[in-house]
Every structure is written in structure tokens, then in C-alpha cells.
mmCIF file of C-alpha atoms and ligand atoms in Angstrom:
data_model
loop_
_atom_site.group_PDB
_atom_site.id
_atom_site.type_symbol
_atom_site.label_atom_id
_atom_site.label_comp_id
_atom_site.label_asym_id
_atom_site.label_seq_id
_atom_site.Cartn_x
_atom_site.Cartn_y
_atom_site.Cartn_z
ATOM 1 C CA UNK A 1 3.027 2.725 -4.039
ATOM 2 C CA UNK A 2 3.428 2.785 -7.714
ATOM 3 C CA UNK A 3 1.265 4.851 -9.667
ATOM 4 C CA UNK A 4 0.781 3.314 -12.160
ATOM 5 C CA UNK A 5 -1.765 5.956 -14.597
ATOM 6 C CA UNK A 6 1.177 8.302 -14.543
ATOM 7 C CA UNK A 7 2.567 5.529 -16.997
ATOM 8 C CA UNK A 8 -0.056 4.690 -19.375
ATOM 9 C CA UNK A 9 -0.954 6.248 -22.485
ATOM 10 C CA UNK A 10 -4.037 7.593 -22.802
ATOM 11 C CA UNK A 11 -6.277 6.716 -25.806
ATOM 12 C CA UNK A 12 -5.532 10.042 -27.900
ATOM 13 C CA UNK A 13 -2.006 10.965 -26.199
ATOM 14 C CA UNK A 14 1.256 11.293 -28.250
ATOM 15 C CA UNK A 15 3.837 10.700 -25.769
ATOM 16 C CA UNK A 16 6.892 12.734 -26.772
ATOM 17 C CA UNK A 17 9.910 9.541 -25.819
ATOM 18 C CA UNK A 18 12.299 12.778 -25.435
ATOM 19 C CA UNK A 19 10.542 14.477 -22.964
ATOM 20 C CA UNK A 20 10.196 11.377 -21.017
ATOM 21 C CA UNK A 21 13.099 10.212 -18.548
ATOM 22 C CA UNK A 22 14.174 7.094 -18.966
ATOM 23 C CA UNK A 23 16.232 7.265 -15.306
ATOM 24 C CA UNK A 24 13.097 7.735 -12.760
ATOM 25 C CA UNK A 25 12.637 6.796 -9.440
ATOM 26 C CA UNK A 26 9.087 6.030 -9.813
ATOM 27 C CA UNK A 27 8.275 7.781 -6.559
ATOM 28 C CA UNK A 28 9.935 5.264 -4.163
ATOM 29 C CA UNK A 29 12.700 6.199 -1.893
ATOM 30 C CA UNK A 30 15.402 3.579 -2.786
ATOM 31 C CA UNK A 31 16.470 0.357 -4.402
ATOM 32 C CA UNK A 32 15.629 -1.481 -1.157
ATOM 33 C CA UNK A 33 12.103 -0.320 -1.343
ATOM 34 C CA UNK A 34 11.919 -1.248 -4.920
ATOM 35 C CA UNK A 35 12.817 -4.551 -4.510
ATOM 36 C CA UNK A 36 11.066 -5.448 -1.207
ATOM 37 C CA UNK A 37 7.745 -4.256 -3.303
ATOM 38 C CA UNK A 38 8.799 -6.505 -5.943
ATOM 39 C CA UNK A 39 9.643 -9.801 -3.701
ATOM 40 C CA UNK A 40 5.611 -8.990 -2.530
ATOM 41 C CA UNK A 41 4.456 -8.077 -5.678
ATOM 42 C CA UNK A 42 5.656 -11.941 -6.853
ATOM 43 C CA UNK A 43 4.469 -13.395 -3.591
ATOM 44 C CA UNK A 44 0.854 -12.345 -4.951
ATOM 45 C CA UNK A 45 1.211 -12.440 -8.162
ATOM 46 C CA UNK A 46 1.983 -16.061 -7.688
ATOM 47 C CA UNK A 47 -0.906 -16.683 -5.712
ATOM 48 C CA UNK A 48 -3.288 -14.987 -8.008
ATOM 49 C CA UNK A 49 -2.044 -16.872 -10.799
ATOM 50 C CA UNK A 50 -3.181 -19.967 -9.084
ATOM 51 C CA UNK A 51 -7.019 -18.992 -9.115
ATOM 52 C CA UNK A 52 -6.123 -17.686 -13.010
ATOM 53 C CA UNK A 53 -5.036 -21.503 -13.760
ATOM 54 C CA UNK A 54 -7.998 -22.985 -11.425
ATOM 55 C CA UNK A 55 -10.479 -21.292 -12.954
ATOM 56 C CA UNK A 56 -9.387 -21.678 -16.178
ATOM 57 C CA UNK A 57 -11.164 -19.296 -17.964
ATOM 58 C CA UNK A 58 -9.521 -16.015 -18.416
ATOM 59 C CA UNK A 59 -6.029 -15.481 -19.411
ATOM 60 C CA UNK A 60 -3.645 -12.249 -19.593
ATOM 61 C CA UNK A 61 -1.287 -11.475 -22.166
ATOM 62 C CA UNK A 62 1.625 -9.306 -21.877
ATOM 63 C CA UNK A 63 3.647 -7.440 -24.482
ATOM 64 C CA UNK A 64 7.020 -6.219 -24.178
ATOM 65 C CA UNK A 65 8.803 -3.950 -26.792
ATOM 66 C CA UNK A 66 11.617 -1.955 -26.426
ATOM 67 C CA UNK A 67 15.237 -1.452 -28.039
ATOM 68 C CA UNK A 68 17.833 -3.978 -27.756
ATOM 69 C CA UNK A 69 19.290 -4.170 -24.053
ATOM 70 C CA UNK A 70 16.261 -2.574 -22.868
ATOM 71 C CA UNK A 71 15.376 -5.818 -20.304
ATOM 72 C CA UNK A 72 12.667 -7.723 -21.869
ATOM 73 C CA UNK A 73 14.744 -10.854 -20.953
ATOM 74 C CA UNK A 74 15.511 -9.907 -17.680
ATOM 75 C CA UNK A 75 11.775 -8.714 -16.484
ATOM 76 C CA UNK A 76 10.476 -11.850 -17.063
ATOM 77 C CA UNK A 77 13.080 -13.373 -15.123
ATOM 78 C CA UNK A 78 12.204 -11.131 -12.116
ATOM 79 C CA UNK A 79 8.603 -10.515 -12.097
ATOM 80 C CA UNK A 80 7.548 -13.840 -13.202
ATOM 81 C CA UNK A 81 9.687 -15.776 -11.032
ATOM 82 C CA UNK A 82 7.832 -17.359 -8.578
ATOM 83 C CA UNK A 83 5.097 -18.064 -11.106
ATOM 84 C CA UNK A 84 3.592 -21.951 -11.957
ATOM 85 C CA UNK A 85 5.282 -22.644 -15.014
ATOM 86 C CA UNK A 86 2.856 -25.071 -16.106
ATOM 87 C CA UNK A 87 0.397 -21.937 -16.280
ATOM 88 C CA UNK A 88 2.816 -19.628 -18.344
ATOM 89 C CA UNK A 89 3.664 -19.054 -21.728
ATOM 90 C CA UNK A 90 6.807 -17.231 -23.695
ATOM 91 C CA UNK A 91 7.018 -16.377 -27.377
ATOM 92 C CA UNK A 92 9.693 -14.861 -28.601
ATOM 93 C CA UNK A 93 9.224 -13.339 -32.316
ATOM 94 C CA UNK A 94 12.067 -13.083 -33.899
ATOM 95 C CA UNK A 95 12.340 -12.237 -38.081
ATOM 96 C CA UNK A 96 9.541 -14.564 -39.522
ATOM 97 C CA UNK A 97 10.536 -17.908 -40.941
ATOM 98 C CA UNK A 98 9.212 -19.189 -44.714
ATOM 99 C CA UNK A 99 6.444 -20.716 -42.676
ATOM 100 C CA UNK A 100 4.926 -17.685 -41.290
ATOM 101 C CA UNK A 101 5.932 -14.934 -44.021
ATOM 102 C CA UNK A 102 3.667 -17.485 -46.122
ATOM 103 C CA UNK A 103 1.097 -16.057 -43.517
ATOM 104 C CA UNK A 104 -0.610 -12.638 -42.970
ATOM 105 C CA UNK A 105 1.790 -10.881 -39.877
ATOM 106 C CA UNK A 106 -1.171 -11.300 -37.328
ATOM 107 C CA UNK A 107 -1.322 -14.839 -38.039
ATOM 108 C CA UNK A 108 1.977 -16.040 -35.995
ATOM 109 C CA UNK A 109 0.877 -13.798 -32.622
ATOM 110 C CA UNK A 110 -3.164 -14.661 -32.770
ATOM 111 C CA UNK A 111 -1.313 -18.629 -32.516
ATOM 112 C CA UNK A 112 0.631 -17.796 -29.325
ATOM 113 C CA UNK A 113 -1.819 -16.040 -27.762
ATOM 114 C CA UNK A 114 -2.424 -18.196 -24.158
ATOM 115 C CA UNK A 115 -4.939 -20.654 -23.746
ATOM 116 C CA UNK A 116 -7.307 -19.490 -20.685
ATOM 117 C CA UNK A 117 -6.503 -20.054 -17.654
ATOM 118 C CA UNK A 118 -2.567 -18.903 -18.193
ATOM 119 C CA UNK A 119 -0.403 -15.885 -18.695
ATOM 120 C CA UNK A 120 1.631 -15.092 -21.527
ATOM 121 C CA UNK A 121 4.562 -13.519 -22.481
ATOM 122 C CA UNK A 122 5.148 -11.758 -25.803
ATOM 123 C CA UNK A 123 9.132 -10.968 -25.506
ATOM 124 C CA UNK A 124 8.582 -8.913 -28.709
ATOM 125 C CA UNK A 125 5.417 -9.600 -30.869
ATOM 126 C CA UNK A 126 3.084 -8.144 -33.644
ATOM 127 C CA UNK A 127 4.158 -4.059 -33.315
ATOM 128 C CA UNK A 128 7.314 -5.394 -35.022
ATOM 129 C CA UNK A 129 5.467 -5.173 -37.857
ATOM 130 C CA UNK A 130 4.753 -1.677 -37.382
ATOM 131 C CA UNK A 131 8.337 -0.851 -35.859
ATOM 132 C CA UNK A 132 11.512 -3.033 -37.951
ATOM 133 C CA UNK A 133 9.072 -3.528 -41.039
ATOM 134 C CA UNK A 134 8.203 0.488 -41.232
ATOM 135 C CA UNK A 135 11.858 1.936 -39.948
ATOM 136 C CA UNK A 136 13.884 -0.885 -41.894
ATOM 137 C CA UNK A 137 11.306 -0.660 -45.046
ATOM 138 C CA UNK A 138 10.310 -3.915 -45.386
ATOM 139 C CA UNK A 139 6.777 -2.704 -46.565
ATOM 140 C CA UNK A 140 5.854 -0.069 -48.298
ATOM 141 C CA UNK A 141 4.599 2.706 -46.031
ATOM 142 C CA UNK A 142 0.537 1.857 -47.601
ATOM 143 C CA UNK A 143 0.996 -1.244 -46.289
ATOM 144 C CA UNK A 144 2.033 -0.712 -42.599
ATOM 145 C CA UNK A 145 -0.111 2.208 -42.108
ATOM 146 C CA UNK A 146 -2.547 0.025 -41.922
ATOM 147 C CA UNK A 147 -1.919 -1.821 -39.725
ATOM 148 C CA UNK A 148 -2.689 0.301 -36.500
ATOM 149 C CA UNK A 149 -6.294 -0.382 -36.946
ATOM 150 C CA UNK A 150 -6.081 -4.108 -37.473
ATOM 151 C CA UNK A 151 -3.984 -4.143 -34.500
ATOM 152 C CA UNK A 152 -6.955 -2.735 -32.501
ATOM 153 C CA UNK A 153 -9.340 -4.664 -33.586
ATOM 154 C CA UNK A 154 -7.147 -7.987 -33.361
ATOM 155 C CA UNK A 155 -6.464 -6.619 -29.564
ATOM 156 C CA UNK A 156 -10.266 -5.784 -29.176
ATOM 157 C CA UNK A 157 -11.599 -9.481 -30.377
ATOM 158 C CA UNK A 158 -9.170 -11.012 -27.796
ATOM 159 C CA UNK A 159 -10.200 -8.636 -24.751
ATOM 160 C CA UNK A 160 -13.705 -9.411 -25.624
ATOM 161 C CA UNK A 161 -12.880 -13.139 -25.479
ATOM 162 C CA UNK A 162 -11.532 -13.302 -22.002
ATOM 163 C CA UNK A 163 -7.893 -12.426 -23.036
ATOM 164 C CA UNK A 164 -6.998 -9.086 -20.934
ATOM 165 C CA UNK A 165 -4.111 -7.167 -23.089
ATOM 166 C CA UNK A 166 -1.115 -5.125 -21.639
ATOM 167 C CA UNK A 167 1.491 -3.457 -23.196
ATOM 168 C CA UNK A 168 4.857 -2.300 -22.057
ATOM 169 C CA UNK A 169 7.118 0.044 -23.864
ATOM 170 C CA UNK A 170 10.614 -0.499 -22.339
ATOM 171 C CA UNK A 171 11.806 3.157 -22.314
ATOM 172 C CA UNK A 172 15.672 3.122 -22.181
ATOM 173 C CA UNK A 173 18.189 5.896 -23.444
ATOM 174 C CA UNK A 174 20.475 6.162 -25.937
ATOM 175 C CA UNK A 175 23.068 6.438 -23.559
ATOM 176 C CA UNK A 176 21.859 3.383 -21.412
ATOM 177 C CA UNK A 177 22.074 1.517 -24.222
ATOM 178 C CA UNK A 178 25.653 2.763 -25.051
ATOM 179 C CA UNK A 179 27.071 1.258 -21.545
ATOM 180 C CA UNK A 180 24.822 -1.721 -22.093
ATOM 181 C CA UNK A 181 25.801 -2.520 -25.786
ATOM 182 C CA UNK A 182 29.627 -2.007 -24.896
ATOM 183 C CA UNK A 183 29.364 -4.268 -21.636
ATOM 184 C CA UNK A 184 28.196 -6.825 -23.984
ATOM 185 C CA UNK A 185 31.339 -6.326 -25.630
ATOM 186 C CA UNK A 186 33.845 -6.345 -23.124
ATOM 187 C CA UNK A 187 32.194 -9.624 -21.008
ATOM 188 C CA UNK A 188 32.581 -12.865 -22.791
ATOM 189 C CA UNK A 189 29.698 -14.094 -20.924
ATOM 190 C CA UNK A 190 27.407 -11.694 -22.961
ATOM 191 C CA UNK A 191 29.579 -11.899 -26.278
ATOM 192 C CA UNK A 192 26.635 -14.371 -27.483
ATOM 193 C CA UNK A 193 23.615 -12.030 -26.816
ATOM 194 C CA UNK A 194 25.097 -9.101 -29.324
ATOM 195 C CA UNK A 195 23.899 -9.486 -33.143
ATOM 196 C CA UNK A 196 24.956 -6.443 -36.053
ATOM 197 C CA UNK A 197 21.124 -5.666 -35.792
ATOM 198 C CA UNK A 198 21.772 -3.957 -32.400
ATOM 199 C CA UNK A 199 23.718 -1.450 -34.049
ATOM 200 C CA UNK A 200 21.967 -0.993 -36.961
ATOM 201 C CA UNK A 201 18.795 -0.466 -35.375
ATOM 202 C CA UNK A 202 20.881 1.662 -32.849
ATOM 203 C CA UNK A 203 21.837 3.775 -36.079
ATOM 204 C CA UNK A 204 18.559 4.253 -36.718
ATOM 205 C CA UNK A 205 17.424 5.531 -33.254
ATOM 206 C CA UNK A 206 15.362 8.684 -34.190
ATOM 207 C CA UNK A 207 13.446 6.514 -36.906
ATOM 208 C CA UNK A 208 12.486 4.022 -34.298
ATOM 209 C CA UNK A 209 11.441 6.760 -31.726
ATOM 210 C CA UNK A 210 9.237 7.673 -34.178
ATOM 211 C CA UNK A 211 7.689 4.386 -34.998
ATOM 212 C CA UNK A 212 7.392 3.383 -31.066
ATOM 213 C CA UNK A 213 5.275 6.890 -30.780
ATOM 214 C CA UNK A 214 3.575 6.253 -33.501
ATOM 215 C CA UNK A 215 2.576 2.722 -32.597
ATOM 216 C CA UNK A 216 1.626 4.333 -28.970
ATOM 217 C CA UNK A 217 -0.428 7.334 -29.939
ATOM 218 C CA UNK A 218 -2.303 4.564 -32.616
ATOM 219 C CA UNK A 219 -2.862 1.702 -30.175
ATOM 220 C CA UNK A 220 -3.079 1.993 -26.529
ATOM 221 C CA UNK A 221 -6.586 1.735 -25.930
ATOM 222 C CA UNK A 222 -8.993 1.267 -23.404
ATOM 223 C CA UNK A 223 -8.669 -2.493 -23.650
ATOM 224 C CA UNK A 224 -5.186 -3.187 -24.115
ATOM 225 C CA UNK A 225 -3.217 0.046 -22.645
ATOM 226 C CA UNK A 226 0.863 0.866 -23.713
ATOM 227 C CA UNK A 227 2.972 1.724 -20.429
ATOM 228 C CA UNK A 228 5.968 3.636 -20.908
ATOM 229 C CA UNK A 229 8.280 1.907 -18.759
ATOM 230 C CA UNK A 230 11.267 3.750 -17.764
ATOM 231 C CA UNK A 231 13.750 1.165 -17.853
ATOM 232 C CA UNK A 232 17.085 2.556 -17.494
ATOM 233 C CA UNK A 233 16.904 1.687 -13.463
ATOM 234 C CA UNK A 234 16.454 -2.216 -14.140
ATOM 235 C CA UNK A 235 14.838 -2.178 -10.686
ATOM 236 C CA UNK A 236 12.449 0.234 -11.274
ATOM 237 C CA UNK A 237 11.643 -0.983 -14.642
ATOM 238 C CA UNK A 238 10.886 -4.636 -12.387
ATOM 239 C CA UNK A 239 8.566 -2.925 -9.974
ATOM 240 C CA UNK A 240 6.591 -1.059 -12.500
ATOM 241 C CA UNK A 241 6.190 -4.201 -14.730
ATOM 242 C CA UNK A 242 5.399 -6.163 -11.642
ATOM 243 C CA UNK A 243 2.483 -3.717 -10.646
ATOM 244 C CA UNK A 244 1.173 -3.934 -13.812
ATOM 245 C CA UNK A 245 0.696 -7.518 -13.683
ATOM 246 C CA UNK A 246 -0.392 -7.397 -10.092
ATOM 247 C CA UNK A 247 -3.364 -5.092 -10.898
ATOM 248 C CA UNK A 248 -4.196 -6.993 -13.609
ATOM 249 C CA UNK A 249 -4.748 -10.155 -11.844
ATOM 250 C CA UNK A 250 -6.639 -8.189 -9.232
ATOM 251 C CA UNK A 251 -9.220 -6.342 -11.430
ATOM 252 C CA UNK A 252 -9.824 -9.902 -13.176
ATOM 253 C CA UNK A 253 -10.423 -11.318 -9.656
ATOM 254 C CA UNK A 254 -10.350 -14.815 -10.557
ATOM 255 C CA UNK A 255 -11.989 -17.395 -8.792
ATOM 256 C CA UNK A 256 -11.697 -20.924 -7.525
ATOM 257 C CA UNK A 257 -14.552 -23.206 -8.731
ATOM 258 C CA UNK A 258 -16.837 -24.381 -6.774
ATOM 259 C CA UNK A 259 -15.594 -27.736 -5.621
ATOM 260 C CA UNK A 260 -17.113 -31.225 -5.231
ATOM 261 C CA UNK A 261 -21.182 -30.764 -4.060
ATOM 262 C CA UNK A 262 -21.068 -33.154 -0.663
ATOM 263 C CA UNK A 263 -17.362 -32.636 0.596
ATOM 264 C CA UNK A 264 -19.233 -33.648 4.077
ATOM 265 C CA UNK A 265 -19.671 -36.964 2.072
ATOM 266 C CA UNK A 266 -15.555 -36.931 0.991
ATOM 267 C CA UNK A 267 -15.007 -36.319 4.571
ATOM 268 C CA UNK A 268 -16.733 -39.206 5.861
ATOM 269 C CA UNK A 269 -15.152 -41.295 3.297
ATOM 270 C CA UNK A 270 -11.316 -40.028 3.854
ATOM 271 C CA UNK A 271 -11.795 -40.835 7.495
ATOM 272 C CA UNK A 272 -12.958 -44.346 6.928
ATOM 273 C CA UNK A 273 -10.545 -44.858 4.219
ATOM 274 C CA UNK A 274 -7.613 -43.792 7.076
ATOM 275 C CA UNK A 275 -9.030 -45.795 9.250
ATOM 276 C CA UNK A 276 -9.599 -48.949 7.109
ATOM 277 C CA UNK A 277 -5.816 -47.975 6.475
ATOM 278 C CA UNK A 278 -4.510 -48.038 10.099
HETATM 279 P P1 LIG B 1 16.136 -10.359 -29.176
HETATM 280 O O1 LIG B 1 16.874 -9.205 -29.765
HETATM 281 O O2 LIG B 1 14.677 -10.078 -28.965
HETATM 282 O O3 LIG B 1 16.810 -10.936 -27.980
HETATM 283 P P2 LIG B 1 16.881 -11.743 -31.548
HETATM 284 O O4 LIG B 1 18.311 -11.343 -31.381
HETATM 285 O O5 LIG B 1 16.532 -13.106 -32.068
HETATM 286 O O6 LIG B 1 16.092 -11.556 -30.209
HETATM 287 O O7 LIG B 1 16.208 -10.630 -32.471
HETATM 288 C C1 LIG B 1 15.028 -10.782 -33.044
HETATM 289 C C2 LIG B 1 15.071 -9.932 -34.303
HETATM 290 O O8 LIG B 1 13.948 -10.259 -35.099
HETATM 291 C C3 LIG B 1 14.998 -8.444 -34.006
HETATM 292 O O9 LIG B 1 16.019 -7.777 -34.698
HETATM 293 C C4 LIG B 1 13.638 -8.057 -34.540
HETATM 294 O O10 LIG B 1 13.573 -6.744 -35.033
HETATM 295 C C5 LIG B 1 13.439 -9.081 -35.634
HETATM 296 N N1 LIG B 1 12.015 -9.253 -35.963
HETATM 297 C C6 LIG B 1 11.005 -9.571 -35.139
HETATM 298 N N2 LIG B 1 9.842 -9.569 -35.790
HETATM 299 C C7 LIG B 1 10.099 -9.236 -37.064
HETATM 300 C C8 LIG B 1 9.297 -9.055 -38.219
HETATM 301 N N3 LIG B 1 7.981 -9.223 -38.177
HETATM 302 N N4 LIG B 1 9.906 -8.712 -39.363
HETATM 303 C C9 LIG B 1 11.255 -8.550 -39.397
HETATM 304 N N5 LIG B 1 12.072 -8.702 -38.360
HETATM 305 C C10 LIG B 1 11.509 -9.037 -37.190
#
């Protein structure tokens, strides 16, 4: 079992990224284990899903940060494999176009948030505005200190709506990111997925470790919780992420409307309607 608490911040906690291994085992014996949780964890996850789209009221978004190579990419691809695709949504947020920088920053993410009875996907989202725009000063420091607390309350208005919130932080080391940068290099099958901004930002590690604390101690809250997510172990970081998901879905509980009144009546008439049919 995965326990999951041990990985979320609580409201008031500084996590200290140092301190915190990205290479864990998250208490299961072996990579075997890992993934035969995961293939279950889908199994449900894909069933639950189905009363989230039937009932059609409720919705969950997830939020993944982390540094370049951490795996946003790739845990969608595992956890939400087996998912209905007509009842899931990506976004990817990428450096704002004329469109939305004509916007306030909240603007782009309240539009993508997913309509109810769906899950969706931030790969990346809003705390870019409180991580790139901070460590790569694109606003002045009274401008994204701010920002924390409309974060909240943008987070609180959409968990009070029906939207339930959670956030993972995909914790990877510097060193993990080394092999995973430079095997980006050496395969021309991943020469496309490596941009100067990965090294850049890599430059700038210890000013993003303190922006992604920041933006944990300020806004994991009771309604839409950070996870550290130690993602080094892509298997582990798959498990965790799937859990996550998987307890969401079963603490929402959805359930399947209540179906036509007289299905003795529908019976009666899909007999006769065989029958009239040979
Ligand atoms: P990814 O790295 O997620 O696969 P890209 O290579 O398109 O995707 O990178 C997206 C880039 O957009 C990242 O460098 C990210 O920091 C940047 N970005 C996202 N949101 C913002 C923002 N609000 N302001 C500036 N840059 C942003």
C-alpha cells in the first residue's frame, strides 16, 4: 500500500526539497509490485471514471509541475491509460501567447479547467507564474508575491464548485536530470524534446528550489493539497500519482443516475420488439 499522507504537504509545512529523496521506494518491495499496483490502480481508475462521466457532475483536476525531464509526459501516459478519452482533458501551458498575456495569468487556466463530469490534466499550469515568472524575473517580485493568495482562492472557488484540486510536485534530482538531459542528447529519437530553456532553468536550479518551496509552503491547502512526488524511480513516481487519482475518485464516490422510472415497462417492450423481430 502506498501511503500516501507521508507525501502531502501539510497546510503550514515548508518542505525542505534537499532533505527529501528523490530515489524512494515508496515502501513497496520491488518494481514488479509497483507496477502490478499500477496495472490495478488503472483497472479502477478506469472504472470510476465511468460513474465521474455518468454522473456528470463533479470533475477532478490534476496539476503537474516539476523540472524538465521530471515525467509529466510520461505519467499521464501510464496512469491515465486505460481512461475514456472522451471524458479527459490535457492542457499544456507553455509561455503565454499575445492572446493570453493580453489577459490576467489566471485567466488562461480558469478556461481549461474540465467541464463536470471529466478529469483534467494540467501538464504544467498557473504556479508557472509563481515559478519561471519569479526565478526568470518576468515580474517584479510585488507582483508575484501576490499571487499565492489569489491562487488559493482561485483553487478554493473551484473546490467549492464541484472541481476537486490535486497537485503534484515531480521531485527529481539534479543528478537525475543530468543522465536524463544528456540521454536526450545522445538518442536522436529524443533530439526534438530538448529546448536551451532546459539548461537555463537547469542553471538556475537553487532559484527554482526555492520558488517550488515557496509555492508549496503558500498553497497546498486543505482543498487542493501539493504531493511531493519522488520521481527519480519513474515507476514509483507512476504508482504514487496513480494512488492519488485513485483516492480521489473514491472519496468523490460518484454515482450512476438513476435510470429510466419503469425499466419493467422497457423490458416488456425489448422483448416484444425481439420478437416482432424474429
Ligand atoms: P514542456 O517543457 O512542458 O514539455 P515546452 O518545451 O513547450 O513544454 O515548455 C514550456 C515552456 O513554457 C517552459 O519553459 C515554461 O517555463 C514556459 N512557460 C509556461 N508558462 C509560462 C508563463 N506563464 N510565463 C512564461 N513562461 C512560461
Amino acid at each position: 500500500m502506498i501511503d500516501l499522507d507521508q507525501h502531502r504537504v501539510k497546510p503550514g509545512d515548508r518542505p525542505n526539497l534537499s532533505e527529501i529523496p528523490a530515489r524512494q521506494d515508496a515502501g513497496l518491495d520491488s518494481k514488479a509490485d509497483g507496477e502490478a499496483l499500477l496495472a490495478s490502480n488503472v483497472e479502477r481508475i478506469d472504472e470510476l471514471q465511468g460513474r465521474l462521466w455518468a454522473e456528470g457532475r463533479r470533475s477532478i483536476l490534476l496539476v503537474l509541475q516539476g523540472m524538465d525531464t521530471s515525467g509529466k509526459d510520461g505519467t499521464i501516459r501510464k496512469v491515465f491509460t486505460g481512461v475514456n478519452p472522451a471524458a479527459f482533458e490535457i492542457h499544456q501551458f507553455g509561455v503565454p501567447g499575445p492572446h493570453e498575456i493580453a489577459q490576467d495569468y489566471l485567466w488562461r487556466a480558469h478556461a481549461r479547467v474540465p467541464r463536470r463530469g471529466r478529469i483534467g490534466i494540467f501538464n504544467r499550469s498557473h504556479y508557472e507564474d509563481v515559478l519561471v515568472a519569479r526565478v526568470a524575473k518576468l515580474v517584479e517580485k510585488s507582483v508575484w508575491k501576490r499571487r499565492y493568495d489569489h491562487i488559493n482562492d482561485f483553487e478554493r472557488m473551484l473546490h467549492d464548485e464541484g472541481t476537486s484540486v490535486v497537485k503534484c510536485f515531480l521531485h527529481i534530482s539534479r543528478e537525475e536530470q543530468f543522465e536524463r538531459l544528456n540521454a536526450r542528447i545522445d538518442d536522436p529519437r529524443k533530439n526534438w524534446k530538448l529546448s536551451p530553456s532546459d539548461f537555463t532553468a537547469r542553471a538556475d536550479w537553487p532559484e527554482y528550489r526555492e520558488a517550488y518551496e515557496d509555492m508549496l509552503a503558500r498553497c497546498s491547502t486543505k482543498q487542493a493539497p501539493w504531493y511531493v512526488v519522488p520521481a527519480d524511480r519513474k515507476w514509483v513516481r507512476n504508482v504514487i500519482v496513480s494512488q492519488l487519482i485513485l483516492d480521489t475518485l473514491e472519496k468523490i464516490d460518484p454515482k450512476y443516475p438513476k435510470g429510466v422510472e419503469d425499466l419493467e415497462a422497457l423490458r416488456t417492450f425489448a422483448r416484444d420488439h425481439r420478437d416482432a423481430n424474429g
